[in-house]
Short mmCIF file of C-alpha atoms and ligand atoms in Angstrom, two decimals:
data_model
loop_
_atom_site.label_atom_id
_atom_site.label_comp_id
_atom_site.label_asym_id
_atom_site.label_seq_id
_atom_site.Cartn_x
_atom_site.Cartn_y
_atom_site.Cartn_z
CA UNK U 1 192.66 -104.77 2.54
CA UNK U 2 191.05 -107.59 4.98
CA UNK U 3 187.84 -108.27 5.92
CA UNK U 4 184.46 -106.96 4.60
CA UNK U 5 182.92 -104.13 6.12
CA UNK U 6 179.81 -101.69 5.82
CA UNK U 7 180.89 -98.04 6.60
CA UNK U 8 178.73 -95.23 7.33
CA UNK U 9 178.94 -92.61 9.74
CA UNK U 10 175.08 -89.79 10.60
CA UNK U 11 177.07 -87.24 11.79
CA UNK U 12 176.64 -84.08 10.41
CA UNK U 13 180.05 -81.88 11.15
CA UNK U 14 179.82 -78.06 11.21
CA UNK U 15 183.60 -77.08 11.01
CA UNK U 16 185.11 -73.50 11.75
CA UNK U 17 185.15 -70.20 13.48
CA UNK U 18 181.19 -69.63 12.27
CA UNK U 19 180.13 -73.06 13.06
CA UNK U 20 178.28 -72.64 15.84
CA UNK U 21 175.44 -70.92 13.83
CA UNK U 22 174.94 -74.59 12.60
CA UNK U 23 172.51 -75.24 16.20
CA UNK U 24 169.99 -72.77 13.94
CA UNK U 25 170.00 -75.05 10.88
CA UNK U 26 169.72 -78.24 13.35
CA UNK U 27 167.48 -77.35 16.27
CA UNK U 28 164.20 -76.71 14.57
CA UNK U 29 164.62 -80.13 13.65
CA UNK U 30 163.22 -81.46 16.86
CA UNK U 31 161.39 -81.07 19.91
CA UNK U 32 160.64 -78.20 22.16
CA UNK U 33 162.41 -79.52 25.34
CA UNK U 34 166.46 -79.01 25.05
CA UNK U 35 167.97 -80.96 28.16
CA UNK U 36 171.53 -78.87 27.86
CA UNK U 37 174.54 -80.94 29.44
CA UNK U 38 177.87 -79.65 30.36
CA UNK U 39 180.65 -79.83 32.85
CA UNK U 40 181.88 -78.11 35.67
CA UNK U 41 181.51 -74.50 34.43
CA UNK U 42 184.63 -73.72 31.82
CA UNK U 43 181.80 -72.40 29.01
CA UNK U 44 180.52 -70.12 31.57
CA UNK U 45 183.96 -68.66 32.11
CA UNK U 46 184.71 -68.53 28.08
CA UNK U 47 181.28 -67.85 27.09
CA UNK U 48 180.26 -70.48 24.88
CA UNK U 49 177.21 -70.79 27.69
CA UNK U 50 176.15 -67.48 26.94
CA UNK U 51 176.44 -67.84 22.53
CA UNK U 52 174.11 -71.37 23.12
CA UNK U 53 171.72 -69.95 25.52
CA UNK U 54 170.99 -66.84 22.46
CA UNK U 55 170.46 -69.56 20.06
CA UNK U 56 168.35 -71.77 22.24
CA UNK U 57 165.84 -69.01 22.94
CA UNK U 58 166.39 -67.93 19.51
CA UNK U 59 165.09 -71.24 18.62
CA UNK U 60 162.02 -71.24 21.04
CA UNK U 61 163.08 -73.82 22.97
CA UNK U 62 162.50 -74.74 26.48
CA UNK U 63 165.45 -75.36 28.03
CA UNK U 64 166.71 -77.75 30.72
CA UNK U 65 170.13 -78.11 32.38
CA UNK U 66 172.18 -80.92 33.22
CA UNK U 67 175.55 -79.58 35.01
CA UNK U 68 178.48 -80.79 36.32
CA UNK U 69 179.11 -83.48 34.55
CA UNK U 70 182.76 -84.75 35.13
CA UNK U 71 185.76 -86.01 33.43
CA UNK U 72 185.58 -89.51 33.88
CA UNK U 73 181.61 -89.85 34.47
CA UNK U 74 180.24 -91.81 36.78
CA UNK U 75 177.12 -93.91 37.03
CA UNK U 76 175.55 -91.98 40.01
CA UNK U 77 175.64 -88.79 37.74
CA UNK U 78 174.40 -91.51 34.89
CA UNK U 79 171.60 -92.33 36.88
CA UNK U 80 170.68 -88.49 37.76
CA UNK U 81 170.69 -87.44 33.90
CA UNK U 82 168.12 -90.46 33.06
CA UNK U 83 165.84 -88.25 36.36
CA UNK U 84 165.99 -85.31 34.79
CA UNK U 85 165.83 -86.29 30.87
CA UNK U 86 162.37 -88.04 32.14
CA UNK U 87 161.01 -85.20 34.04
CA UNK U 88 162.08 -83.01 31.32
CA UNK U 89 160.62 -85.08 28.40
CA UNK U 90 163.34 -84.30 26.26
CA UNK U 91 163.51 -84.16 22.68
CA UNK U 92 167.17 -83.23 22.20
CA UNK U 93 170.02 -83.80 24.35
CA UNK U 94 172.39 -80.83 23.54
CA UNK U 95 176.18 -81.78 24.88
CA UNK U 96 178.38 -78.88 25.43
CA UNK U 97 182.46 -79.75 26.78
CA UNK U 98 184.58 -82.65 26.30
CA UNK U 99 184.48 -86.04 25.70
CA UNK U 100 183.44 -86.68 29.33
CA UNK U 101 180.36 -84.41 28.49
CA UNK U 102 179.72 -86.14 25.08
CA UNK U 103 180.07 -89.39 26.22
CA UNK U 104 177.85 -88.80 29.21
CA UNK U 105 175.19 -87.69 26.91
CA UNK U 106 175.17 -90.71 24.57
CA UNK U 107 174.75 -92.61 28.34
CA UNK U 108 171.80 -90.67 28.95
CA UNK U 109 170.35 -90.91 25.60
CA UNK U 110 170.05 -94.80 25.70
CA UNK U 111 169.35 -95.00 29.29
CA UNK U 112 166.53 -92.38 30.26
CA UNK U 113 163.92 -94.76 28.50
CA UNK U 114 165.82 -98.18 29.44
CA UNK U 115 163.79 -100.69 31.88
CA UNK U 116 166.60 -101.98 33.85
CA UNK U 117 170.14 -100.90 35.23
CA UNK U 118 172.03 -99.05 32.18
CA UNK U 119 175.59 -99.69 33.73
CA UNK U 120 174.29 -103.75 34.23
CA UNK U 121 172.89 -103.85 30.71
CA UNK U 122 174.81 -101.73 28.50
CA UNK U 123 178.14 -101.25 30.37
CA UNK U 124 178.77 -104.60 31.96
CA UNK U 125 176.46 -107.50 29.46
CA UNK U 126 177.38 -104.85 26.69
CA UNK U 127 173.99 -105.39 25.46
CA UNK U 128 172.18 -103.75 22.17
CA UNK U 129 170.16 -100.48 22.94
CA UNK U 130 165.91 -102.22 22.95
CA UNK U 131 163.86 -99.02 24.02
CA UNK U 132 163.89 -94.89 22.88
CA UNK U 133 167.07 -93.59 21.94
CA UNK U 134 166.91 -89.33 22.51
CA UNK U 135 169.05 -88.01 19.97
CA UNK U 136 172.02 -86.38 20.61
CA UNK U 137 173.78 -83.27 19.36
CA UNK U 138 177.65 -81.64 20.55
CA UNK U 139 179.19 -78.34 20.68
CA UNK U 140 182.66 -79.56 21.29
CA UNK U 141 185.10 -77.70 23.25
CA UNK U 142 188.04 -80.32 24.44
CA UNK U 143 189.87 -81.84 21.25
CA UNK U 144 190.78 -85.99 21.89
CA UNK U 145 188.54 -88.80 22.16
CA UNK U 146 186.48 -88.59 19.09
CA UNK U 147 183.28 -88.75 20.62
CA UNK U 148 181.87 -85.69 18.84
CA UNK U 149 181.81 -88.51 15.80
CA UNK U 150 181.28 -92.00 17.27
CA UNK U 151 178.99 -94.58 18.85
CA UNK U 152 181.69 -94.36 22.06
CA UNK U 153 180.33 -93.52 25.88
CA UNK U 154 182.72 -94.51 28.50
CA UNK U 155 180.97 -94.28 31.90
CA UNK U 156 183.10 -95.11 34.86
CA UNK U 157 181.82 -97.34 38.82
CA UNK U 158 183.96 -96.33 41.42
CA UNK U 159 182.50 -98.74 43.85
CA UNK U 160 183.21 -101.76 41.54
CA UNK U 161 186.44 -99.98 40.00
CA UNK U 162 185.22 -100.24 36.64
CA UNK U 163 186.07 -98.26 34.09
CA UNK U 164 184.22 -99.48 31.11
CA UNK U 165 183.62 -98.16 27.54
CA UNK U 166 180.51 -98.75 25.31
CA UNK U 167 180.83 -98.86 21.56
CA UNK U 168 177.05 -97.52 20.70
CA UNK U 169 175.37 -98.08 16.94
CA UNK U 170 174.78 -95.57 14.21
CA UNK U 171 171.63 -95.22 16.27
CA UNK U 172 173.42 -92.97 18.91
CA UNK U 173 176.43 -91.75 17.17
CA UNK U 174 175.50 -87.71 17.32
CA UNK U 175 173.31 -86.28 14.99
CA UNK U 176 174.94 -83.45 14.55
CA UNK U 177 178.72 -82.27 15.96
CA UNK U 178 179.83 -78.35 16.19
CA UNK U 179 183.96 -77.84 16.24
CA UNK U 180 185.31 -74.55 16.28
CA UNK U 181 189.13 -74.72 16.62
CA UNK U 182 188.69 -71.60 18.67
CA UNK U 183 186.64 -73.14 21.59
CA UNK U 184 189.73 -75.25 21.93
CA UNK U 185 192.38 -72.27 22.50
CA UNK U 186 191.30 -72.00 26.37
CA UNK U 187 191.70 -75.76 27.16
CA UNK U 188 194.50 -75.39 30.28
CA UNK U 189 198.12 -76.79 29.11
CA UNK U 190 197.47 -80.23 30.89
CA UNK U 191 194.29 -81.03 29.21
CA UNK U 192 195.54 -80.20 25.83
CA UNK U 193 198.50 -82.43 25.97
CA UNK U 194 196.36 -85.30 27.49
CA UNK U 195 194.11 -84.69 24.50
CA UNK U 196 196.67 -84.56 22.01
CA UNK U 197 197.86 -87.94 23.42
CA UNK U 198 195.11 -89.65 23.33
CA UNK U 199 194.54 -88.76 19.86
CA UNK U 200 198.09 -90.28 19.04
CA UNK U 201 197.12 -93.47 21.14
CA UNK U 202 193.81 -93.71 19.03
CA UNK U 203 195.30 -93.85 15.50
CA UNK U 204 198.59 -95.99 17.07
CA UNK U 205 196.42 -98.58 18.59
CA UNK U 206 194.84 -99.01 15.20
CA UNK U 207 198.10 -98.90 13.29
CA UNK U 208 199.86 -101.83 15.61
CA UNK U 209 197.43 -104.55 14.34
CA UNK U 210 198.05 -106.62 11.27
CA UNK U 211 200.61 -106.95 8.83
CA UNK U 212 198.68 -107.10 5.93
CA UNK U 213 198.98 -104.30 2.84
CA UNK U 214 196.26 -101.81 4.26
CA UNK U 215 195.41 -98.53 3.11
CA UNK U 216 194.08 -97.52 6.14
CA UNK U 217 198.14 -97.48 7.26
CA UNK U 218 199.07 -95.48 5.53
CA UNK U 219 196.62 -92.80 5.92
CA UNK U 220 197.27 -93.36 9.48
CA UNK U 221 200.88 -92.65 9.16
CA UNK U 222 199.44 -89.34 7.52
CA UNK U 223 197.18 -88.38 10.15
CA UNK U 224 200.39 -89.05 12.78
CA UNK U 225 202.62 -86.59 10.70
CA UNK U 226 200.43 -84.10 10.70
CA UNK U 227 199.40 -84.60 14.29
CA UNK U 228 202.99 -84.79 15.34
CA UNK U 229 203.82 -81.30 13.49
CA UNK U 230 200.49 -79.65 14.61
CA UNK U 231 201.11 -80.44 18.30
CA UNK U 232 204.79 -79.35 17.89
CA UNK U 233 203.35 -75.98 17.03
CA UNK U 234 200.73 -75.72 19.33
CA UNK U 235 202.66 -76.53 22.21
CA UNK U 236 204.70 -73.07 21.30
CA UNK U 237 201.67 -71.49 20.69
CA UNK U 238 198.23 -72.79 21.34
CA UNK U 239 196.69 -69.84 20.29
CA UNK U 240 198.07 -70.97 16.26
CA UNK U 241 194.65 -71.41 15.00
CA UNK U 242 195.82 -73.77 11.79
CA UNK U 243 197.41 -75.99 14.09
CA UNK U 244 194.44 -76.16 16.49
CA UNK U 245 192.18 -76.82 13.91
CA UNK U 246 194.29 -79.53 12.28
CA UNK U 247 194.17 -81.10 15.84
CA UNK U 248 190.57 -80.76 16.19
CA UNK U 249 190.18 -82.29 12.91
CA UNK U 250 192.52 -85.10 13.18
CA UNK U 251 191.16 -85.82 16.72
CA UNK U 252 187.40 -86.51 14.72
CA UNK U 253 189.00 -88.89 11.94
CA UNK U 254 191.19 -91.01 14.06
CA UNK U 255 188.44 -92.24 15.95
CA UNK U 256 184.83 -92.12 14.04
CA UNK U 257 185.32 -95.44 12.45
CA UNK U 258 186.57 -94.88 9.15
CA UNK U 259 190.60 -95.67 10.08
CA UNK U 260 189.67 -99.11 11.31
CA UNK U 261 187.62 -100.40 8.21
CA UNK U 262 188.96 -103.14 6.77
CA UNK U 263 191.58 -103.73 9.28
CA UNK U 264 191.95 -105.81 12.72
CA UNK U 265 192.83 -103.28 15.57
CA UNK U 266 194.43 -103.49 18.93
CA UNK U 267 193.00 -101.11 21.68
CA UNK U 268 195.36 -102.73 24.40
CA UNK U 269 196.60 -99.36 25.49
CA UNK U 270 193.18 -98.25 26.31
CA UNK U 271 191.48 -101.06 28.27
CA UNK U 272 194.89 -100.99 30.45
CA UNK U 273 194.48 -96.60 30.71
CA UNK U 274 190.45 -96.94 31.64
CA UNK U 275 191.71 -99.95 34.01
CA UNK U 276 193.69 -97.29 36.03
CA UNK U 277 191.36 -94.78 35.38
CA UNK U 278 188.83 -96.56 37.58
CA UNK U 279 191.79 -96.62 40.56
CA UNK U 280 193.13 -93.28 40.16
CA UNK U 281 190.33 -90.83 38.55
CA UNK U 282 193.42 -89.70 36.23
CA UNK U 283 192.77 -87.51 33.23
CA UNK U 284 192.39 -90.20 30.50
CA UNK U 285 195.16 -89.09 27.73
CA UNK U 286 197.42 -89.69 30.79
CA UNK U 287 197.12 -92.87 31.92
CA UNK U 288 197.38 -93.78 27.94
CA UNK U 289 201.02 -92.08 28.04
CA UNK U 290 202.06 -93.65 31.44
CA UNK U 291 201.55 -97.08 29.75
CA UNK U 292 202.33 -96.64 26.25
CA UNK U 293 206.48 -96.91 25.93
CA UNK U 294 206.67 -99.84 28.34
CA UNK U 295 203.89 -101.61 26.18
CA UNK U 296 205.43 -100.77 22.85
CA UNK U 297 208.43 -101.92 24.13
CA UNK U 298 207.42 -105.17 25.24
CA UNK U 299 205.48 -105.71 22.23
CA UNK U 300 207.66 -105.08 19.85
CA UNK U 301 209.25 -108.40 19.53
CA UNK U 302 205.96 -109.93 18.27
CA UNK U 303 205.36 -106.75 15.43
CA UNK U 304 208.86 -105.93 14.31
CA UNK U 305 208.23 -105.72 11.04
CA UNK U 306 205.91 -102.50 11.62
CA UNK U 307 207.62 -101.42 14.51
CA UNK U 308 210.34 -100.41 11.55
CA UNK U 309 207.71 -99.17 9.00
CA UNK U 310 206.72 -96.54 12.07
CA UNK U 311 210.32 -95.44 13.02
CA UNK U 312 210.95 -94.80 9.09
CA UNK U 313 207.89 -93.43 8.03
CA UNK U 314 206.48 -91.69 10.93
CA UNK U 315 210.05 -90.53 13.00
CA UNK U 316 211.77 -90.43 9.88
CA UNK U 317 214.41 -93.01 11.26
CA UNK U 318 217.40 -93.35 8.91
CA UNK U 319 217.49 -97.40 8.36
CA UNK U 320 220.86 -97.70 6.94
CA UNK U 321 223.58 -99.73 8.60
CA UNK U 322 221.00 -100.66 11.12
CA UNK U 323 219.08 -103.94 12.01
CA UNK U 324 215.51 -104.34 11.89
CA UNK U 325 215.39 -104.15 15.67
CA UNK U 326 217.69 -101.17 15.99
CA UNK U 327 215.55 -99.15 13.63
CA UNK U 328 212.88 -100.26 15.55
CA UNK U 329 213.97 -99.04 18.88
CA UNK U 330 215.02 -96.03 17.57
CA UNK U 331 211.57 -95.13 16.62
CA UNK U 332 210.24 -95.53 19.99
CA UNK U 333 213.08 -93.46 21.38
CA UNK U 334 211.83 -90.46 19.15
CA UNK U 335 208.40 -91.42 20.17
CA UNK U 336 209.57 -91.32 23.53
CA UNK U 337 211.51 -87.92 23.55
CA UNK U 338 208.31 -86.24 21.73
CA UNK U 339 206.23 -87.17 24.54
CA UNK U 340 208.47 -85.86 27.16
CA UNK U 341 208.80 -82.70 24.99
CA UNK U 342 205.27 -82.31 25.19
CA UNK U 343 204.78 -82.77 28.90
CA UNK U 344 203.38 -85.70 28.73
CA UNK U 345 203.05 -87.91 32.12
CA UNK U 346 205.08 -90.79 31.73
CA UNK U 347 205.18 -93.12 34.87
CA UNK U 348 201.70 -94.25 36.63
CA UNK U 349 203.20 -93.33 40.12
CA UNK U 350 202.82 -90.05 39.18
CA UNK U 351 198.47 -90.46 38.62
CA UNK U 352 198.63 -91.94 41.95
CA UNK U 353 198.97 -95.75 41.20
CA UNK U 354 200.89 -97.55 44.38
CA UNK U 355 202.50 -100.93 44.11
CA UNK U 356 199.17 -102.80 45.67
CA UNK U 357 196.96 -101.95 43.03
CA UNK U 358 198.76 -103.62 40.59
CA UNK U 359 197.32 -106.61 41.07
CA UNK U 360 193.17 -105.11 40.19
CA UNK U 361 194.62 -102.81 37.77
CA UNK U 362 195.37 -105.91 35.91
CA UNK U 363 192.55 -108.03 36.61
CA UNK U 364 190.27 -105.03 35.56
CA UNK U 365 192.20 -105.17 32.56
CA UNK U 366 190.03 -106.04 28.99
CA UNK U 367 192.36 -108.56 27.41
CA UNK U 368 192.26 -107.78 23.68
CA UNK U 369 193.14 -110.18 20.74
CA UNK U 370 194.01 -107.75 18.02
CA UNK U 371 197.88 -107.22 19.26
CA UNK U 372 200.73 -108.57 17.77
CA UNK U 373 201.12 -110.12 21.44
CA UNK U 374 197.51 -111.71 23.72
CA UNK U 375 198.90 -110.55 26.99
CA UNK U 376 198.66 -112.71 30.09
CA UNK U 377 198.04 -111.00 33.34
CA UNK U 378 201.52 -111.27 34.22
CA UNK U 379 202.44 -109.58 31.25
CA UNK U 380 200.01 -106.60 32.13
CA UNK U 381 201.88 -106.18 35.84
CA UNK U 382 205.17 -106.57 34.39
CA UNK U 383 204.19 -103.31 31.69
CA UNK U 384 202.38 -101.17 35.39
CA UNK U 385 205.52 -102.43 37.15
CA UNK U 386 207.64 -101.19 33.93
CA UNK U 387 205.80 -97.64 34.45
CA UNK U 388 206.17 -97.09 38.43
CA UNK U 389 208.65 -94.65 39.31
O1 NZQ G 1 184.17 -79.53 33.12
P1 NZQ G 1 184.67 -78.27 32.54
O2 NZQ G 1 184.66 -77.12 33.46
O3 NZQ G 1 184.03 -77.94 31.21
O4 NZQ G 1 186.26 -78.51 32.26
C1 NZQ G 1 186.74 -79.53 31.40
C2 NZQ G 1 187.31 -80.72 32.15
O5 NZQ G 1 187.75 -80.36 33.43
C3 NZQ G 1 187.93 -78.99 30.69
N1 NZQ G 1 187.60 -78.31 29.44
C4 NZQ G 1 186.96 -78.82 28.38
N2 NZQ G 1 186.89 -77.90 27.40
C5 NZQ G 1 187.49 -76.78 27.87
C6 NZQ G 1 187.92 -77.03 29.18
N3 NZQ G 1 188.55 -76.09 29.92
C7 NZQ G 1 188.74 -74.89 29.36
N4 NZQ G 1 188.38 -74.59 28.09
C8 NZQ G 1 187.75 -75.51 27.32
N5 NZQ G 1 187.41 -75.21 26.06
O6 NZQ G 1 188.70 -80.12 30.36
C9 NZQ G 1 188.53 -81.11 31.36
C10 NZQ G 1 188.49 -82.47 30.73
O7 NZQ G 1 187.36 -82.64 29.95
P2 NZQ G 1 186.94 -84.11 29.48
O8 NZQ G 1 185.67 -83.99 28.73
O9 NZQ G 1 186.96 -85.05 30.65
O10 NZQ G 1 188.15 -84.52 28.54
P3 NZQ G 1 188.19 -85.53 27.33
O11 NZQ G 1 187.64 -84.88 26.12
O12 NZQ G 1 189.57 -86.03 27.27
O13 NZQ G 1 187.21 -86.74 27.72
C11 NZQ G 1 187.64 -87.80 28.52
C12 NZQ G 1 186.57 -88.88 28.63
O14 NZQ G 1 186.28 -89.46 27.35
C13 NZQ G 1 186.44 -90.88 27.41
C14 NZQ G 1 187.50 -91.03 28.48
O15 NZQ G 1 187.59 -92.33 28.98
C15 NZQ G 1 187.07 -90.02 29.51
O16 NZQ G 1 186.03 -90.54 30.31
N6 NZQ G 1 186.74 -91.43 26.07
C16 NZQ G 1 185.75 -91.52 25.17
C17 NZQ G 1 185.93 -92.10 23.93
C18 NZQ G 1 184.87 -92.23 22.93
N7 NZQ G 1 183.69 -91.72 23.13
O17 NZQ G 1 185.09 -92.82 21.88
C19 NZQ G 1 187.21 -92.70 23.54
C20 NZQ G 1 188.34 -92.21 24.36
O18 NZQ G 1 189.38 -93.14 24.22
C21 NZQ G 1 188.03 -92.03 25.81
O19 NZQ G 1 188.08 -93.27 26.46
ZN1 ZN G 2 191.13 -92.41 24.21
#
């Protein structure tokens, strides 16, 4: 192990088919006024809506909606939730959907009460939170980013073609996170592949950092095995509860912290996916897949040595006879083939990059120092160009 480190995580997980009856347990905990945020109307259709509303009035509460809210928030919808959550004068924001939904909430949660412009303060000076914080609570339904169990809230400016993520203190990590594996069954085919992708690009982007002898690598390798054989199943049937739920559960531990104590991380992959993001609107798992070969690929080089630790312990490469970089190359090549099983998208063309945004996707690109390579600018175009059809 590296590095010294504090870890604790508030959130309060209720796991399972039942766990929904966990909003009685939590919501006489606060205030009267519930503002209730979700998307664009998929828990109306499956009927979540209807189970939260029961428990709500159950509860007493007064409730207040926030709609609409969608993938890839933006800061005009930002701006509308801090309206209402004034107006409202609410005790509890209640998130109900995806990540897009979650993260939105955490937005609202710091920003309602903030003084000046939340995307200038907290989004682009990535300053602390200084003023009320309302708490936060999630009924997830959309299994990926981890949000239902982090500090995370990635809001996105269309007008400055921004896509930019927040990493949020304990302060405004959820109180309190609902999963039911069964919520997840309706996600449509797309979605759920994008999800399970991004879950992959989480725990990889934490993995390919460091050589040192880290514990957290190996669970990592762990939590890839099991996602790898979960999705496998799911894909043939999504309606395999055990797999869903290892999914939903794996999806929560890649990303709430714990897998990157200790250890340096990389998160190149994901500043270059929320750079086209902010061109393209494309569904965020995505542009993480588009990217991901060409930028193993042309990292490799600089991490060989766990580069081959992957391909043997994670694609069960047979090393024998072969050189470091063969084994190495070999592991991407099963990485590869498993995405393309899945459905995965795999060039940017098809999210609707074109050659002349290049250029801004790159220069809107966070360069990260974690890697096993700093990327120049160039290097970023050369991985787009590497991913255009
Ligand atoms: O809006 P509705 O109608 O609810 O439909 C949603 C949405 O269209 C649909 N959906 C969700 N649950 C469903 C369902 N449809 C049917 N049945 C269900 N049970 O799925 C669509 C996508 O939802 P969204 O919330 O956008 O997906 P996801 O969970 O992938 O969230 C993506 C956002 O999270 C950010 C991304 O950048 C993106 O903005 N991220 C947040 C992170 C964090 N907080 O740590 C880290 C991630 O890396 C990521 O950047
Ligand atoms: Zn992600």
């Amino acid at each position: 192990m590296i590095g010294n480190f504090i870890y604790s995580n508030p959130t309060k997980i209720y796991f399972g088919k039942e766990s929904l009856n966990g909003l009685r347990e939590e919501l006489p905990k606060y205030g009267k006024n519930i503002l209730l945020v979700y998307g664009g109307g998929s828990i109306k259709k499956n009927g979540i809506y209807d189970e939260i509303i029961t428990i709500l009035n159950e509860c007493n509460k007064e409730i207040f909606e926030d709609a609409g809210v969608m993938p890839n928030p933006t800061v005009e919808k930002l701006y509308e939730g801090c309206r209402r959550a004034k107006e409202g004068n609410i005790d509890l924001i209640l998130a109900v959907g995806g990540g897009s939904v979650c993260d939105y909430a955490k937005a609202v949660s710091v920003s309602a009460h903030c003084m000046e412009d939340p995307w200038e303060k907290y989004y682009l000076r990535m300053e602390d939170v200084d003023n009320k914080i309302i708490p936060v609570g999630c009924v997830l339904t959309m299994v990926g980013t981890g949000s239902e169990m982090n500090g995370g809230s990635v809001i996105t400016n269309h007008k400055q073609k921004r896509k930019i993520g927040h990493v949020f203190g304990e302060n405004v990590m959820p109180k309190f996170s609902i999963l039911n594996p069964l919520y997840t069954f309706t996600i449509p085919k797309y979605q759920m592949v994008a999800g399970f992708f991004d879950i992959m690009s989480h725990i990889l982007e934490q993995y390919f950092s460091g050589n040192d002898d880290n514990t957290s690598d190996y669970i990592m390798e762990g939590l890839l095995k099991s996602l790898i054989h979960s999705t496998k199943v799911a894909i043939e049937n999504p309606k395999d509860y055990e797999a869903r739920s290892n999914i939903m559960w794996i999806a929560t531990w890649a990303l709430n912290t714990f897998i990157a104590k200790g250890k340096t991380t990389d998160w190149e992959v994901h500043m270059i996916g929320q750079s086209i993001g902010a061109y393209t609107d494309a569904t965020h798992g995505m542009t993480l897949s588009a990217v991901s070969i060409p930028y193993y690929r042309f990292i490799m080089p600089y991490g060989l040595e766990k580069f081959k630790r992957y391909a043997i312990n994670v694609w069960n490469v047979n090393p024998n006879g072969k050189t470091d970089e063969q084994i190495a190359k070999e592991g991407l090549s099963r990485m590869e083939e498993y995405m393309i099983e899945m459905g995965l998208v795999m060039n940017i063309s098809e999210l609707g990059v074109k050659e002349e945004m290049l250029e801004g996707i790159a220069s809107g690109t966070f360069i990260m120092k974690g890697g096993y390579k700093i990327l120049t600018h160039d290097d970023i175009v050369k991985i787009l160009r590497s991913s255009m059809k």
